[in-house]
PDB file of C-alpha atoms and ligand atoms in Angstrom:
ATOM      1  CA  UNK A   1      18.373   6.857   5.323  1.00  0.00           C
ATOM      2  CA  UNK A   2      15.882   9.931   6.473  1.00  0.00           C
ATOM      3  CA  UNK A   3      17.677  12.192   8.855  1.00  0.00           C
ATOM      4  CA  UNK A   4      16.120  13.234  12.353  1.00  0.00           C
ATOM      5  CA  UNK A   5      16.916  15.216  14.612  1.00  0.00           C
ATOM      6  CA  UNK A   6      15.200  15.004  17.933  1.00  0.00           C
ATOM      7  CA  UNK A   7      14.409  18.093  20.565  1.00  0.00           C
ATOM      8  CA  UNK A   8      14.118  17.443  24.238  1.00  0.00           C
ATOM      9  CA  UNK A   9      14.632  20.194  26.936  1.00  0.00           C
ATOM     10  CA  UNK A  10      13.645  17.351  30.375  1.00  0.00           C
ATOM     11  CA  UNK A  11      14.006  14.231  31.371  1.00  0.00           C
ATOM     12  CA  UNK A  12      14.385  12.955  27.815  1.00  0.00           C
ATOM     13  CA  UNK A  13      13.238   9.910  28.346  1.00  0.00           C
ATOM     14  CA  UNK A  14      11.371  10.162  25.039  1.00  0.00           C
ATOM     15  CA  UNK A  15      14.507  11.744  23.145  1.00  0.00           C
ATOM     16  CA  UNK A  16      16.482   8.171  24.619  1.00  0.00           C
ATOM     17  CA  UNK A  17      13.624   5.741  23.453  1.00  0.00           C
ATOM     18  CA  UNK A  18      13.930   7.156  19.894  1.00  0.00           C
ATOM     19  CA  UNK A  19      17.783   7.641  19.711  1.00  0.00           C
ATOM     20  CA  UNK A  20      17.822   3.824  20.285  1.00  0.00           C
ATOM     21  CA  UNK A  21      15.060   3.280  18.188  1.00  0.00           C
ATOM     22  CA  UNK A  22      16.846   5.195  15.592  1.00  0.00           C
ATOM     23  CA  UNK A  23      20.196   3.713  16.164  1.00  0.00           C
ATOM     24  CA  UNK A  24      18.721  -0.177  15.857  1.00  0.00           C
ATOM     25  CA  UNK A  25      16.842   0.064  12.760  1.00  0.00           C
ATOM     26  CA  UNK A  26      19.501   2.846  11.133  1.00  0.00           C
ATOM     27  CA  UNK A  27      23.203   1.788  12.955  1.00  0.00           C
ATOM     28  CA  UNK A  28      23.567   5.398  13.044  1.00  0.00           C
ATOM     29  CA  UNK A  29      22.820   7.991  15.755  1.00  0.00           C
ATOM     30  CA  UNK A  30      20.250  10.925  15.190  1.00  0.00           C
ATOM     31  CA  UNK A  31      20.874  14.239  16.320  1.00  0.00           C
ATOM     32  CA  UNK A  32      19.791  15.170  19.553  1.00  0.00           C
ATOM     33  CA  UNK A  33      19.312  18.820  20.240  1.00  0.00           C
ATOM     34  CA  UNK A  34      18.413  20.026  23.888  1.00  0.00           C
ATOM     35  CA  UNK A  35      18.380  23.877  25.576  1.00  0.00           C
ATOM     36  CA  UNK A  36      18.184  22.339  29.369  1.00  0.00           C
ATOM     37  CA  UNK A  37      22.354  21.362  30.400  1.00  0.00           C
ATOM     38  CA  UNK A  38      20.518  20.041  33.279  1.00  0.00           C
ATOM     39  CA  UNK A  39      18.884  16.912  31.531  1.00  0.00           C
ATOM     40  CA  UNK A  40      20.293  13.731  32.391  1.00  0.00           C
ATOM     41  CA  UNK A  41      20.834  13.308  28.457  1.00  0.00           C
ATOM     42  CA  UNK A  42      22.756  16.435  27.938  1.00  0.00           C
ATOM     43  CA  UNK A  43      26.450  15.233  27.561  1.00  0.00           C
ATOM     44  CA  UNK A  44      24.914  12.731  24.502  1.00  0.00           C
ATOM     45  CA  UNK A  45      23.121  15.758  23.029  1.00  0.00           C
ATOM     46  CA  UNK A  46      24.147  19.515  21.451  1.00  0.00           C
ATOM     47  CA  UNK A  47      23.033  22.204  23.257  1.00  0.00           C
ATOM     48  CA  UNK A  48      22.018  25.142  21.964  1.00  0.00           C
ATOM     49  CA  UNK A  49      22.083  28.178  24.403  1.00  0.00           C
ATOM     50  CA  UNK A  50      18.784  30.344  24.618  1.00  0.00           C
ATOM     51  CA  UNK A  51      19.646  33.513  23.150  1.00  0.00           C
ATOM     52  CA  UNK A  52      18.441  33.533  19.276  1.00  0.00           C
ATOM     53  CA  UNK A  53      17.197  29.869  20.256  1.00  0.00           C
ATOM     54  CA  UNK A  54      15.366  29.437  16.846  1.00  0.00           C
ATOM     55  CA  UNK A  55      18.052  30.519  14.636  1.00  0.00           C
ATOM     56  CA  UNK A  56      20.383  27.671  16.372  1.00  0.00           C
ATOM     57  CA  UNK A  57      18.386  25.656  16.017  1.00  0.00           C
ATOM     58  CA  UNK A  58      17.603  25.837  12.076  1.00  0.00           C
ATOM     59  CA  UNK A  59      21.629  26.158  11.455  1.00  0.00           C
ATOM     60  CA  UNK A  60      22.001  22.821  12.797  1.00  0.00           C
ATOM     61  CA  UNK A  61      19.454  21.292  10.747  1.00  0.00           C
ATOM     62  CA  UNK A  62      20.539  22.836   7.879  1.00  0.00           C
ATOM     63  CA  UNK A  63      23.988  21.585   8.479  1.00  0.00           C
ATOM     64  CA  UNK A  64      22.685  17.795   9.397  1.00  0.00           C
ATOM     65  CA  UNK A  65      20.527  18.139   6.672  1.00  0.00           C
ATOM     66  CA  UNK A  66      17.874  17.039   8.506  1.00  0.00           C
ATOM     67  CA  UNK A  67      14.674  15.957   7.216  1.00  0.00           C
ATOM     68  CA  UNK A  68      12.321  15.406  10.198  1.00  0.00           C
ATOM     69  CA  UNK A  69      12.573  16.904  14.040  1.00  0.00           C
ATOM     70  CA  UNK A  70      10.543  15.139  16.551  1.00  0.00           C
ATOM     71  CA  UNK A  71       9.517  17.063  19.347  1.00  0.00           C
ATOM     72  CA  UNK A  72      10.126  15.252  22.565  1.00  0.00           C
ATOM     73  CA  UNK A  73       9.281  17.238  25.427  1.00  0.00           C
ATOM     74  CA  UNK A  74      10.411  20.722  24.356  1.00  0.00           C
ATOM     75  CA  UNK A  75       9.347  23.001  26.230  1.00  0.00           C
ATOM     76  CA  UNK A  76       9.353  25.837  23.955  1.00  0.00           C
ATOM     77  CA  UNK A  77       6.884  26.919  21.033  1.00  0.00           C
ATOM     78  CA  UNK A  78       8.488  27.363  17.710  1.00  0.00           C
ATOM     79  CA  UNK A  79       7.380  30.227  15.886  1.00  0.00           C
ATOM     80  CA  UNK A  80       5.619  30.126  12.503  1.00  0.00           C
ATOM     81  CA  UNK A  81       8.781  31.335  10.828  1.00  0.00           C
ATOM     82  CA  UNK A  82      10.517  28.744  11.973  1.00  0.00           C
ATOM     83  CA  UNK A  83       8.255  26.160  10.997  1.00  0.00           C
ATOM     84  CA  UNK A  84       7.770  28.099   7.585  1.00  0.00           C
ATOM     85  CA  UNK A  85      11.512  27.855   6.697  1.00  0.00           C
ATOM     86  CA  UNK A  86      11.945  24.020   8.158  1.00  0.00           C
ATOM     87  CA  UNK A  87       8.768  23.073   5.661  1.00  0.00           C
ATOM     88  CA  UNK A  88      10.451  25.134   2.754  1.00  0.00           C
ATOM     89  CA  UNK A  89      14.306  23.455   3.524  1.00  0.00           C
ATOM     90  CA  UNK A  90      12.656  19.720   4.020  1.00  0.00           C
ATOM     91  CA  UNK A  91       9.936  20.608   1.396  1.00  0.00           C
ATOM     92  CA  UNK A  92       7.254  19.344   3.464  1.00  0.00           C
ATOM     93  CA  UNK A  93       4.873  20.636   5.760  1.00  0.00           C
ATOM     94  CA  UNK A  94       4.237  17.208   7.901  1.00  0.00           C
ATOM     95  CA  UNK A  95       8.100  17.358   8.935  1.00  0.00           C
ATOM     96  CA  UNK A  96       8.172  18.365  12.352  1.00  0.00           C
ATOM     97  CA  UNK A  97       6.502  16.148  14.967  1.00  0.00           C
ATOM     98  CA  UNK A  98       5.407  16.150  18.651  1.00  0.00           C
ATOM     99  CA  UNK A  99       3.829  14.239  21.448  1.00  0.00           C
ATOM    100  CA  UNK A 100       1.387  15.764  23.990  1.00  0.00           C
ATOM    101  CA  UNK A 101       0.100  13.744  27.093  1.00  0.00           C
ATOM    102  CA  UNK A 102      -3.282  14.272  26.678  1.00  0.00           C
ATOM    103  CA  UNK A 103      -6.285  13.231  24.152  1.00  0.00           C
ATOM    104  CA  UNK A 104      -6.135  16.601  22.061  1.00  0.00           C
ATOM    105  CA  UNK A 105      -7.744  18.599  21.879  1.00  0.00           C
ATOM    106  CA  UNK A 106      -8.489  18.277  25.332  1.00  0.00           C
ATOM    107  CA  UNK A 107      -5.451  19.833  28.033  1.00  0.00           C
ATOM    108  CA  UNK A 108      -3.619  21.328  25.690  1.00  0.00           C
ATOM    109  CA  UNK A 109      -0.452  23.008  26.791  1.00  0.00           C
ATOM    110  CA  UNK A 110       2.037  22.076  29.826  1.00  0.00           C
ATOM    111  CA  UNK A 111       2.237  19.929  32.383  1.00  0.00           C
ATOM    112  CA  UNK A 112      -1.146  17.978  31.157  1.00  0.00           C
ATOM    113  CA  UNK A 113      -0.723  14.920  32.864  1.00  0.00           C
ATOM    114  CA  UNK A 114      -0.812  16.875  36.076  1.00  0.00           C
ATOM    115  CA  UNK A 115      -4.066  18.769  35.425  1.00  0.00           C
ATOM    116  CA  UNK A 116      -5.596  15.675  34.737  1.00  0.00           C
ATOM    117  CA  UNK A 117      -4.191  13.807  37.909  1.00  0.00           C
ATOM    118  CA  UNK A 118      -6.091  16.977  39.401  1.00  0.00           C
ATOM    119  CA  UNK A 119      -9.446  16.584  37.661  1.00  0.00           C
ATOM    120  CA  UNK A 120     -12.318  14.116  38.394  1.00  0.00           C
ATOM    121  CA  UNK A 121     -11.389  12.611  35.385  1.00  0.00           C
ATOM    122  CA  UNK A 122     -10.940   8.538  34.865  1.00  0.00           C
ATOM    123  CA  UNK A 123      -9.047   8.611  31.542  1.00  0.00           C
ATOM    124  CA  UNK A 124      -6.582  10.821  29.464  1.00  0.00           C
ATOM    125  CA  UNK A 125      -4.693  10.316  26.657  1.00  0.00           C
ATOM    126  CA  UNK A 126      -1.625  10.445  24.318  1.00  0.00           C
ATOM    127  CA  UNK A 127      -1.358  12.292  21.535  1.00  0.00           C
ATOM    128  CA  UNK A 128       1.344  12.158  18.618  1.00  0.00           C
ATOM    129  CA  UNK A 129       0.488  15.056  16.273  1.00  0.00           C
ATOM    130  CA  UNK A 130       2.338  17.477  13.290  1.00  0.00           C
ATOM    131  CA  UNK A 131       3.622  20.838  14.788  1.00  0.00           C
ATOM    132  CA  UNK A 132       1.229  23.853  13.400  1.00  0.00           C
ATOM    133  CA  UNK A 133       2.371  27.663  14.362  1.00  0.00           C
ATOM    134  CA  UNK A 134      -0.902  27.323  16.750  1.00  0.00           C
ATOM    135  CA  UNK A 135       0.257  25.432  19.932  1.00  0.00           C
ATOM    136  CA  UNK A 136      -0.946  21.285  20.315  1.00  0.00           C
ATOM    137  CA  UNK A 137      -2.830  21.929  17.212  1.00  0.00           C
ATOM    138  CA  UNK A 138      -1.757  20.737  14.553  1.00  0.00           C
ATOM    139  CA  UNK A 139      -3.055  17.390  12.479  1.00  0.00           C
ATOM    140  CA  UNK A 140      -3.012  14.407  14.576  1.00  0.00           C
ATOM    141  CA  UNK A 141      -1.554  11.198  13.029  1.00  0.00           C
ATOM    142  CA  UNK A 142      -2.372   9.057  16.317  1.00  0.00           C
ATOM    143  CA  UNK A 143      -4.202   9.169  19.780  1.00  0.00           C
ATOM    144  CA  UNK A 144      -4.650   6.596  22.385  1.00  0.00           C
ATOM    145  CA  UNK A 145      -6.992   7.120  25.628  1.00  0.00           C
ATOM    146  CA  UNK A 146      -4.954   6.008  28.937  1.00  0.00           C
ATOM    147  CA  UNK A 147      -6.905   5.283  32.297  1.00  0.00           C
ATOM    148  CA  UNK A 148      -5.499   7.600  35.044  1.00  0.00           C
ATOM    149  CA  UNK A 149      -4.592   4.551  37.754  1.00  0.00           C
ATOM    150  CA  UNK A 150      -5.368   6.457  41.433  1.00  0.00           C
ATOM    151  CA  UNK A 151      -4.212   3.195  42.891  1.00  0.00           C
ATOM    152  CA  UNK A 152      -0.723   4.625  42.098  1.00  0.00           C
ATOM    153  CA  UNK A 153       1.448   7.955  42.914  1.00  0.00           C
ATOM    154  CA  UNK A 154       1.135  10.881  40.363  1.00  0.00           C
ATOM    155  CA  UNK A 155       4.281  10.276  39.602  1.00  0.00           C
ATOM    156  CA  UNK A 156       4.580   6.585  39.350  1.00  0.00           C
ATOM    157  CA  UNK A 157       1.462   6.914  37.077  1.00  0.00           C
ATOM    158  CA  UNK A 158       3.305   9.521  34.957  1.00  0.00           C
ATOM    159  CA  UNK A 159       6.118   7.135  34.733  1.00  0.00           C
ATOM    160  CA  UNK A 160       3.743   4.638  33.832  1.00  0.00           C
ATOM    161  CA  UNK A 161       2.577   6.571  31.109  1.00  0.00           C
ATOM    162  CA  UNK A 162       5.744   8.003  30.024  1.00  0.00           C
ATOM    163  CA  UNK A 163       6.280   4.790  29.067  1.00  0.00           C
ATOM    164  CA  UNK A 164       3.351   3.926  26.895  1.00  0.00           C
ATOM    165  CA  UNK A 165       4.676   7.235  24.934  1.00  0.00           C
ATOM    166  CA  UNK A 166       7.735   5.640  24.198  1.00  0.00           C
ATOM    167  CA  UNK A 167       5.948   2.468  22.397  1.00  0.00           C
ATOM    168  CA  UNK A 168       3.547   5.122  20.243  1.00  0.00           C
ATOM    169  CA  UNK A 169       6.421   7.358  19.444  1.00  0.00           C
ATOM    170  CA  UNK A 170       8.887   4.230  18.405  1.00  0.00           C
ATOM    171  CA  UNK A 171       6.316   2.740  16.876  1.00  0.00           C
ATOM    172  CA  UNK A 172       5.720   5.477  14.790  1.00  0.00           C
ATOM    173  CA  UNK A 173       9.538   6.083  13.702  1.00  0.00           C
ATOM    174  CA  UNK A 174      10.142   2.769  13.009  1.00  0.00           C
ATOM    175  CA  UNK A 175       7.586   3.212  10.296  1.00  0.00           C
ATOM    176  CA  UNK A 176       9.197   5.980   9.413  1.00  0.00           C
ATOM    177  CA  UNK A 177      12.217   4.264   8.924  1.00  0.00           C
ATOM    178  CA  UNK A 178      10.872   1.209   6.993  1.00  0.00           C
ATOM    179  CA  UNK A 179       9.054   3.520   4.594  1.00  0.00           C
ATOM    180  CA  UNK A 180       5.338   2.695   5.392  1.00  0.00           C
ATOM    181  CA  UNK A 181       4.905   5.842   6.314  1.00  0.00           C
ATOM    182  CA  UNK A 182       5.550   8.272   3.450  1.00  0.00           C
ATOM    183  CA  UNK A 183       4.325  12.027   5.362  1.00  0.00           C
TER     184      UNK A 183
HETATM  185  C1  GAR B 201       6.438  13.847  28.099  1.00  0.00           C
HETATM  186  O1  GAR B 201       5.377  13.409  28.922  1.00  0.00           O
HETATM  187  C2  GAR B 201       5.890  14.582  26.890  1.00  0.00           C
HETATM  188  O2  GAR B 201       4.701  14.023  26.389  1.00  0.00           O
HETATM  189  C3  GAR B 201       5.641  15.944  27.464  1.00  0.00           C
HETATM  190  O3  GAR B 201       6.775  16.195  28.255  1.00  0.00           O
HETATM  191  C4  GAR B 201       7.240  14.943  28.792  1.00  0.00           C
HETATM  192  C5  GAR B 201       8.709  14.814  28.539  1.00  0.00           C
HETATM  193  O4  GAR B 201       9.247  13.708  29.203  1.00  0.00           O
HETATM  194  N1  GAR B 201       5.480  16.934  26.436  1.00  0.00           N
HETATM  195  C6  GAR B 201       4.681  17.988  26.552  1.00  0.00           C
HETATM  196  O5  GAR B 201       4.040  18.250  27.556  1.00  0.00           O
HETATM  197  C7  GAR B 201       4.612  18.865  25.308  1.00  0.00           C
HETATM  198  N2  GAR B 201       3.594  19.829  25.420  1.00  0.00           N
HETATM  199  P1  GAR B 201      10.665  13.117  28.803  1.00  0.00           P
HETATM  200  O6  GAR B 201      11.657  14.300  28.816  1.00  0.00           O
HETATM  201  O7  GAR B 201      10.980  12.115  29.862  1.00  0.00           O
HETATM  202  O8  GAR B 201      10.555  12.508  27.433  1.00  0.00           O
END
């Protein structure tokens, strides 16, 4: 059974899609990693404070023996060391995933759903991509466009959209899971 751990630092509404996700296909539960105590998903998840954040961070996967992290809204960048030593330890260089809530390469960076809720723009997109030391980067494995619905709030659009996340990021583990997808 491959061994995740998944990184949230907000709402985790993400991180709670694929811990169930995880826990269906697997029976087991993943490890969930946050830095926010504030998130309504703290108490299910370890926290790791911020000092020496990175270093943490790569004990506990060592000590899970983790095999892939998916990024689900952390809101930090992990340094090229970091990713350097989790590629060397799960001997693989396509082990460390994140979503972004844009079409990259366009809005990279945070709070992208925002900007383009501020734009003229009709459409954005989701993005499920590998982490690469250069931020929202890295090789995409899938992208969907999204229309940006003005007939709703920002935020009940965002929720709307959160939500289409969830189906392209569990879609994506339970591959994973069931082996079709071997990267
Ligand atoms: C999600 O929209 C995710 O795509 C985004 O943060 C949100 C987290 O929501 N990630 C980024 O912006 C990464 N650059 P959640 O905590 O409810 O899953």
């Amino acid at each position: 059974m491959l061994k995740i751990a998944i990184l949230f630092s907000g709402g985790g509404s993400n991180a709670k899609a694929l811990s169930q996700t995880y826990e269906e296909i697997t029976g087991k539960k993943p490890l969930l990693i946050t830095n926010n105590v504030h998130s309504p998903l703290a108490e299910d998840a370890l926290l790791i404070p911020k000092k020496n954040n990175e270093q943490d961070i790569m004990h506990l996967l060592r000590e899970h023996q983790i095999e892939k992290v998916l990024l689900a809204g952390y809101m930090r960048i992990l340094s090229k060391s970091f990713l350097d030593a989790f590629a060397d330890f799960s001997k693989g260089t396509k082990n460390v995933v994140n979503i972004h809530p844009s079409y990259l390469p366009e809005l990279k960076g945070a709070k992208a759903y925002e900007r383009a809720w501020d734009s003229d723009r009709q459409e954005t997109g989701i993005t499920l991509h590998y982490v690469s030391a250069e931020v929202d980067s890295g090789e995409i494995i899938t992208q969907k466009k999204i229309p940006i619905d003005r007939s709703l709030s920002m935020n009940e659009w965002i929720e709307k959209s959160k939500k289409i996340e969830h189906k392209i990021y569990c879609a994506y583990l339970r591959e994973l899971l069931e082996g079709a997808k071997d990267a």
